[in-house]
Coordinates of C-alpha atoms in Angstrom, one line a residue:
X187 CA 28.1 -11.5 13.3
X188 CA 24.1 -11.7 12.9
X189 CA 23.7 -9.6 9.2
X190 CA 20.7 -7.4 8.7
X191 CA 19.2 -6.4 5.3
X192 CA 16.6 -3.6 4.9
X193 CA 15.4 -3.2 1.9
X194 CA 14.0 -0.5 -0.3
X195 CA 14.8 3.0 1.4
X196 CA 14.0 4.8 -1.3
X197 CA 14.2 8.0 0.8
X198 CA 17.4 6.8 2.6
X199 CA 16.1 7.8 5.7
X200 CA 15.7 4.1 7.8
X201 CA 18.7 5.0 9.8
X202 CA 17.7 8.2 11.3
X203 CA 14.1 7.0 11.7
X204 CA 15.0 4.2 14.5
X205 CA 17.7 4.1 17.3
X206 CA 19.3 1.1 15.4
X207 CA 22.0 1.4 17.8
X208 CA 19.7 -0.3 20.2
X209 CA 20.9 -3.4 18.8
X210 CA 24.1 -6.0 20.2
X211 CA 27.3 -5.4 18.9
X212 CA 27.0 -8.5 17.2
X213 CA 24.4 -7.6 14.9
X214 CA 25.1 -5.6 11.5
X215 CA 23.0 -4.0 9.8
X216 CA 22.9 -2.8 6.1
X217 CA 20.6 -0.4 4.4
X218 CA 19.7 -1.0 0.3
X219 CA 18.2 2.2 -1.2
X220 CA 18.1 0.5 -3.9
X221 CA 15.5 -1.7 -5.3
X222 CA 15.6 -5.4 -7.0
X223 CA 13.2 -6.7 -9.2
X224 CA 15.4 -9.4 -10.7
X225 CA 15.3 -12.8 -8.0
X226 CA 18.6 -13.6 -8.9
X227 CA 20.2 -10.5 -8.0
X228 CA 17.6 -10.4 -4.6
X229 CA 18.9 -13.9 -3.7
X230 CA 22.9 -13.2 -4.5
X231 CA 22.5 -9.6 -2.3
X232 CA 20.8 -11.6 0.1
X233 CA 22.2 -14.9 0.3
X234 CA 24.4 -14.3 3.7
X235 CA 21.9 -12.5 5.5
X236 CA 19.9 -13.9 8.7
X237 CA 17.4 -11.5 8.8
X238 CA 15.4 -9.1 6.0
X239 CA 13.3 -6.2 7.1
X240 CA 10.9 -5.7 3.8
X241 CA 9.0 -2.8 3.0
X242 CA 5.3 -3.7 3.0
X243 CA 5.1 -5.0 -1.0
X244 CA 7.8 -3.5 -2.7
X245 CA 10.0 -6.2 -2.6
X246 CA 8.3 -9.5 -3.1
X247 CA 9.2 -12.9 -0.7
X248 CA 7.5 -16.1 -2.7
X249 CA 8.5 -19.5 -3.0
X250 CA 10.5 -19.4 -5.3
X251 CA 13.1 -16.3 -3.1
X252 CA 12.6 -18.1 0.0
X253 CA 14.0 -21.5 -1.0
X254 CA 17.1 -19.3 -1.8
X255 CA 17.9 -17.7 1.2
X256 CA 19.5 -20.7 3.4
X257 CA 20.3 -18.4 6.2
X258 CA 17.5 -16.4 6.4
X259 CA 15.9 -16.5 10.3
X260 CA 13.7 -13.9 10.6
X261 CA 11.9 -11.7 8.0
X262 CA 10.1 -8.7 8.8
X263 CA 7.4 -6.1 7.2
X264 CA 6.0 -3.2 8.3
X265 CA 2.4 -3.6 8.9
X266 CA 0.3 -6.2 9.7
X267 CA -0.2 -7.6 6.6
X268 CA 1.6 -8.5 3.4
X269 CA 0.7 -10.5 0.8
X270 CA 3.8 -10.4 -1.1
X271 CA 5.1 -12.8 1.6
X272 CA 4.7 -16.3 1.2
X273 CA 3.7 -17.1 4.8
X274 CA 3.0 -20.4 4.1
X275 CA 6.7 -21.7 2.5
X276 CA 8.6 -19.2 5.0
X277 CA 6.4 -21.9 7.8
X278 CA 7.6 -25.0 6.0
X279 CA 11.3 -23.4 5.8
X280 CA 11.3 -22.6 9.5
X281 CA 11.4 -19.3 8.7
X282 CA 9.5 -16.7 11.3
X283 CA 8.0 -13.8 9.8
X284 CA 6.9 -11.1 11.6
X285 CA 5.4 -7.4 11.3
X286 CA 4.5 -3.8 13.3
X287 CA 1.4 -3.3 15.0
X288 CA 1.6 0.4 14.0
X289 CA -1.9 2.3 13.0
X290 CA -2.8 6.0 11.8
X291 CA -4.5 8.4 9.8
X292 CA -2.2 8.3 7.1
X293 CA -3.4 6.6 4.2
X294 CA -7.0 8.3 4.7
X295 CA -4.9 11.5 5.1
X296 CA -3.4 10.9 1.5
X297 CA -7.4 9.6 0.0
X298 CA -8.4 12.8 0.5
X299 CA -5.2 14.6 -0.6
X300 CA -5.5 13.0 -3.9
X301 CA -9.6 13.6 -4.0
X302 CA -8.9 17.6 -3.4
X303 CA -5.7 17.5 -6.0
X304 CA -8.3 15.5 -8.6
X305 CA -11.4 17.7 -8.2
X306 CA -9.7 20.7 -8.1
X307 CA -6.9 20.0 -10.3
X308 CA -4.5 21.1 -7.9
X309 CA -1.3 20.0 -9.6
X310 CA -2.6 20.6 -13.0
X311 CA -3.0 24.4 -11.6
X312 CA 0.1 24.7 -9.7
X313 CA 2.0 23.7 -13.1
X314 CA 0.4 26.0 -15.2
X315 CA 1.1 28.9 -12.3
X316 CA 5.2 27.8 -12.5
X317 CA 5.0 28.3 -16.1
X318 CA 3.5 31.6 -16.3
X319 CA -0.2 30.3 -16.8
X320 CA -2.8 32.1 -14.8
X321 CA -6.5 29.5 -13.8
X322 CA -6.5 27.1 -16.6
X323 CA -9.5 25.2 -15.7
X324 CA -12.4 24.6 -13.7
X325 CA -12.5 22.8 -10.3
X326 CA -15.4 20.6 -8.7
X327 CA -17.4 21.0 -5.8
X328 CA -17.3 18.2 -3.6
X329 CA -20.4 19.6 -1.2
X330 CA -23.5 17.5 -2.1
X331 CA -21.4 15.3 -4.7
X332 CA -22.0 11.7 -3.6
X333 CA -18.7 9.9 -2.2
X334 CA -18.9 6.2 -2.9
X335 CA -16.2 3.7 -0.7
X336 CA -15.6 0.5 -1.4
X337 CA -14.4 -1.4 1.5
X338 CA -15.5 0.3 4.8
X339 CA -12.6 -0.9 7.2
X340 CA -10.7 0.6 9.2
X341 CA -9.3 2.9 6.2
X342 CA -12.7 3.3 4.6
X343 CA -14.5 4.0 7.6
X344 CA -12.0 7.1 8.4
X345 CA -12.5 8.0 4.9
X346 CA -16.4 8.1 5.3
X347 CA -16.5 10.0 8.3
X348 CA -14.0 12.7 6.5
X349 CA -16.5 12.9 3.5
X350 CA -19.2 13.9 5.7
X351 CA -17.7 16.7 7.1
X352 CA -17.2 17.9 3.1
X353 CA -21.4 17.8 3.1
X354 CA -21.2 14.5 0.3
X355 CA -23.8 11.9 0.7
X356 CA -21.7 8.8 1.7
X357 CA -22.3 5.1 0.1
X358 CA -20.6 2.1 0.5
X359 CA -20.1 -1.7 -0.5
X360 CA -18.0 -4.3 0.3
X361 CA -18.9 -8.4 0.3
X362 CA -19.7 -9.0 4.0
X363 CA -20.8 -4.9 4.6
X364 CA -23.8 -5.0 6.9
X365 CA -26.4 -2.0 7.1
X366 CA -25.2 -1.4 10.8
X367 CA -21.8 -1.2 9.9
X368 CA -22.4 1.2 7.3
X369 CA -24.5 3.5 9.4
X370 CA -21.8 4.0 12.0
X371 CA -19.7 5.6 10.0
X372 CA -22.5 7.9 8.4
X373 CA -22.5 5.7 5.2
X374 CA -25.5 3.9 3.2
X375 CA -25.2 0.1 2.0
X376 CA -26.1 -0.1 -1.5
X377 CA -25.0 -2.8 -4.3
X378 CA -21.7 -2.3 -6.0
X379 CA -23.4 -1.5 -8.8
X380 CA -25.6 1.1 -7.5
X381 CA -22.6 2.6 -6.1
X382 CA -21.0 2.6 -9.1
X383 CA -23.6 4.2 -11.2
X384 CA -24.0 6.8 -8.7
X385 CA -21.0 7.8 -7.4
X386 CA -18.9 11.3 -8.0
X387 CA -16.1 10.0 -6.4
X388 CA -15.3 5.9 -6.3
X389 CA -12.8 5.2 -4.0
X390 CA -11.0 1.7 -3.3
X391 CA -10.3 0.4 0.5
X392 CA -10.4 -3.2 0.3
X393 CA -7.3 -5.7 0.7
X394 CA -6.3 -8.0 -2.3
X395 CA -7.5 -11.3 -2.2
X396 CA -8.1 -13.9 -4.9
X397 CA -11.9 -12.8 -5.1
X398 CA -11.3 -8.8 -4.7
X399 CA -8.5 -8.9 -7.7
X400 CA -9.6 -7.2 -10.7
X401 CA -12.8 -6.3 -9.5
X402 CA -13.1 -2.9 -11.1
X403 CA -12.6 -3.9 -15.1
X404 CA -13.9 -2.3 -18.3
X405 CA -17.7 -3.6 -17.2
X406 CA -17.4 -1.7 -14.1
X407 CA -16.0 2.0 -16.1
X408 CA -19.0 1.6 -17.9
X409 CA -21.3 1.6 -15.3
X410 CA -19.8 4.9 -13.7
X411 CA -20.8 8.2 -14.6
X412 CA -18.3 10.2 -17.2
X413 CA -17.8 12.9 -14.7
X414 CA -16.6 10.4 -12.1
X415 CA -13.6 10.2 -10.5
X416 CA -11.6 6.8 -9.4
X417 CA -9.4 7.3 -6.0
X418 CA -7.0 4.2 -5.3
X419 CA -4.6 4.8 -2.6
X420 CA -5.3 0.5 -1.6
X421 CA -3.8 -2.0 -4.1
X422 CA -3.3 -1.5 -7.7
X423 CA -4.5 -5.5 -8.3
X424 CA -8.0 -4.4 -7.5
X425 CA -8.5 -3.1 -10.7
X426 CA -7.7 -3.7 -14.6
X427 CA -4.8 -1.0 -15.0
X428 CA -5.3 -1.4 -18.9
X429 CA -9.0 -1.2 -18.6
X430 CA -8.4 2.0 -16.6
X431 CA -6.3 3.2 -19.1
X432 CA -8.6 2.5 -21.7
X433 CA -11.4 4.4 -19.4
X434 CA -9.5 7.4 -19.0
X435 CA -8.5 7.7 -22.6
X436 CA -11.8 7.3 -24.0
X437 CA -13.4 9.5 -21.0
X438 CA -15.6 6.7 -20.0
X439 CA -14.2 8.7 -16.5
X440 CA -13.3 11.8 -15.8
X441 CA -10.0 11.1 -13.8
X442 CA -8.5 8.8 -11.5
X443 CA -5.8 9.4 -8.6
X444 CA -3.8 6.3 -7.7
X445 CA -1.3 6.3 -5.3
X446 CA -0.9 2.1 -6.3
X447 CA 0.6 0.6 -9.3
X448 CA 0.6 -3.0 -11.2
X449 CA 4.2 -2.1 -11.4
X450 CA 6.3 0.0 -9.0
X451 CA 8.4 1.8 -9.3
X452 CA 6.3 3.3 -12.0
X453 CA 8.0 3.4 -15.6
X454 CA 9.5 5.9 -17.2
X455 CA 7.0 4.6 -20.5
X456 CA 3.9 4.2 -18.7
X457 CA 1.2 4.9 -20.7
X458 CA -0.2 6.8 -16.8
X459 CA 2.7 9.1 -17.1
X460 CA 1.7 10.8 -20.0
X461 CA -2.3 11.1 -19.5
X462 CA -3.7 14.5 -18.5
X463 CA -6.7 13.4 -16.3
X464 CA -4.8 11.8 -13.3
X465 CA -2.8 12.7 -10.4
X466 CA -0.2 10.2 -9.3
X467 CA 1.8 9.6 -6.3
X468 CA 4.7 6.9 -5.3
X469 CA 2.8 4.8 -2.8
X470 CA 2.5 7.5 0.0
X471 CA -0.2 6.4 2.0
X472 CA 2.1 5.0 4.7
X473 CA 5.0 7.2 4.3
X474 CA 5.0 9.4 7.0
X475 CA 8.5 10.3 9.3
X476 CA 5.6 9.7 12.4
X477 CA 4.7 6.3 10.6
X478 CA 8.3 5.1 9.7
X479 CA 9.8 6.3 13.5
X480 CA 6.7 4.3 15.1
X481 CA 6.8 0.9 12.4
X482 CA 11.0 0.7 12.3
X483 CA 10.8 0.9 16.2
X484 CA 8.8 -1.7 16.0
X485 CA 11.4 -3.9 13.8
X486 CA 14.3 -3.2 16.4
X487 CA 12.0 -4.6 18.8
X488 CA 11.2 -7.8 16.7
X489 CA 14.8 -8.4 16.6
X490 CA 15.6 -7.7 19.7
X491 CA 13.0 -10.0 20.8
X492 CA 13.6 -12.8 18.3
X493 CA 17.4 -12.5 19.8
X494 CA 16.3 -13.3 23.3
X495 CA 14.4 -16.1 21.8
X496 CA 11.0 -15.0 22.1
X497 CA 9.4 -13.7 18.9
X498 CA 7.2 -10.6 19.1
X499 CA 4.5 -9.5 16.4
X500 CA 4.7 -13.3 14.6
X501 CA 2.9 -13.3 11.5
X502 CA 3.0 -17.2 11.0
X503 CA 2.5 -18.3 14.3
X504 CA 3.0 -22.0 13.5
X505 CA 6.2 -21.8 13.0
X506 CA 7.5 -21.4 16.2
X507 CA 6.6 -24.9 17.1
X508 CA 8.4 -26.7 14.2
X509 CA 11.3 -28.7 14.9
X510 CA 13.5 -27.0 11.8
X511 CA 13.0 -23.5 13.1
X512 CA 15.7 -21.0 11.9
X513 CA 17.2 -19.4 15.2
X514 CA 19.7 -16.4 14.9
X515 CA 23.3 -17.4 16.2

């Protein structure tokens, strides 16, 4: 019997979001809506199992994990990319680790949720509505407010073109940002620290790398205006959490939204929790039921491929020409 893991169904909804039953008889598959943080415990719930579907970075795969799972064949995430995964051991182990080709409008769709809930303190107001309060405060107009992305991918760039249609003046930066690029999605290249100093909303769109982590740090807060708002719906290691903190304590900002955490699940005693001046969300942008039906389809076919022997969506390519590749019995 082949035994499947997938990990971290928070929302215990995996197995009606894929026709698991797709699958050989021979192949069992367990759902965890649970989630480890301790390796130990990851390795001892894992130890027997060939093959791991992960949830983009919510449960981390590093060198240290990887050299504990003997029997692990085949691990998977949904999306393209993870960098919780340590491609490079799982290579060296023989391990194939692939991903879902899947692509949307969802994390742009939940940017600009959390800019409309900021600006117009949409939670803050619903609240104070449940508990009897009637318009506690005042909103912001984001017509002719300047909108300020960093990183103008594929995200960013959907993001942009969104922020014209609210009449805002669009600038971007982003290390290898040309003036071309930026002027096809209705956006002006500027210096990150022009875009800093003149931005009403800053929001983030770059992938963590060694020289993108901890970009935005106390210097940076400074630099931005105090009725600015911070959007992060990307990866929490772009900026200094405590810095932020820090920022929105002393109002060096007005407010922040962040969908992306240094730590997740969130706390129960994080310092975020308890300040006024920020909307937070669980790490929505991807969860969608159209984005987890499309992505865990995906995985059924990336096992259903691996079983015939020809691996589909490989992440570490060079793997599959090593002579201690793991094969599922």
């Amino acid at each position: 019997m082949i035994k499947v893991a997938v990990l971290d169904d928070y929302l215990g909804v995996v197995r009606e979001a894929a026709d698991w039953d797709a699958l050989p008889g021979n192949v069992d598959v367990h759902v965890f809506c649970d989630h480890l943080s301790d390796e130990d415990a990851i390795a001892e719930r894992l130890r027997d199992f060939a093959l791991v579907v992960g949830m983009r970075e919510r449960t981390r795969f590093g060198k240290s994990l990887l050299e504990r799972l003997p029997n692990l064949a085949l691990l998977v995430t949904l999306g393209k990319v993870n960098p919780s995964f340590d491609l490079q051991r799982a290579t060296e182990l023989g391990i194939v680790v692939s991903g879902t080709g899947v692509q949307g409008t969802d994390p742009m769709e939940l940017t600009w949720g959390l800019i409309l809930a900021i600006a117009r303190n949409i939670p803050r107001e619903d609240r104070a509505t449940r508990e009897g309060r009637w318009q506690t405060s005042f909103g912001v107009r984001l017509a002719g407010k300047t909108l300020g992305v960093v990183g103008l991918g594929r995200i960013g760039s959907q993001v942009a073109l969104v922020g014209q249609a609210f009449q805002m003046p669009v600038i971007a930066w982003s290390q290898n940002l040309t003036r071309e690029q930026a002027r096809e999605c209705g956006a002006t290249l500027v210096a990150k620290d022009h875009l800093l100093a003149n931005s009403d909303i800053v929001t983030l769109h770059l992938r963590l790398s060694d020289r993108t982590r901890g970009m935005i740090g106390a210097r940076e807060f400074e630099q931005m205006k105090s009725t600015a708002y911070l959007v992060n719906t990307a990866r929490s290691g772009l900026l200094d959490e405590v810095a932020l903190i820090n920022a929105l304590q002393n109002g060096a900002i007005a407010g922040a939204a962040l969908d992306v955490f240094d730590q997740e699940p969130l706390p129960a005693d994080h310092p975020l929790r308890g300040i006024e001046n920020t909307v937070i969300t669980p790490h929505l942008g991807g969860v969608t039921a159209d984005r987890y039906r499309a992505d865990y389809n995906q995985v059924i076919e990336n096992i259903l491929s691996h079983l015939d022997g020809k691996p589909l969506r490989v992440l570490n390519t060079e793997v599959l020409g090593r002579p201690n590749l793991r094969r599922l019995a």
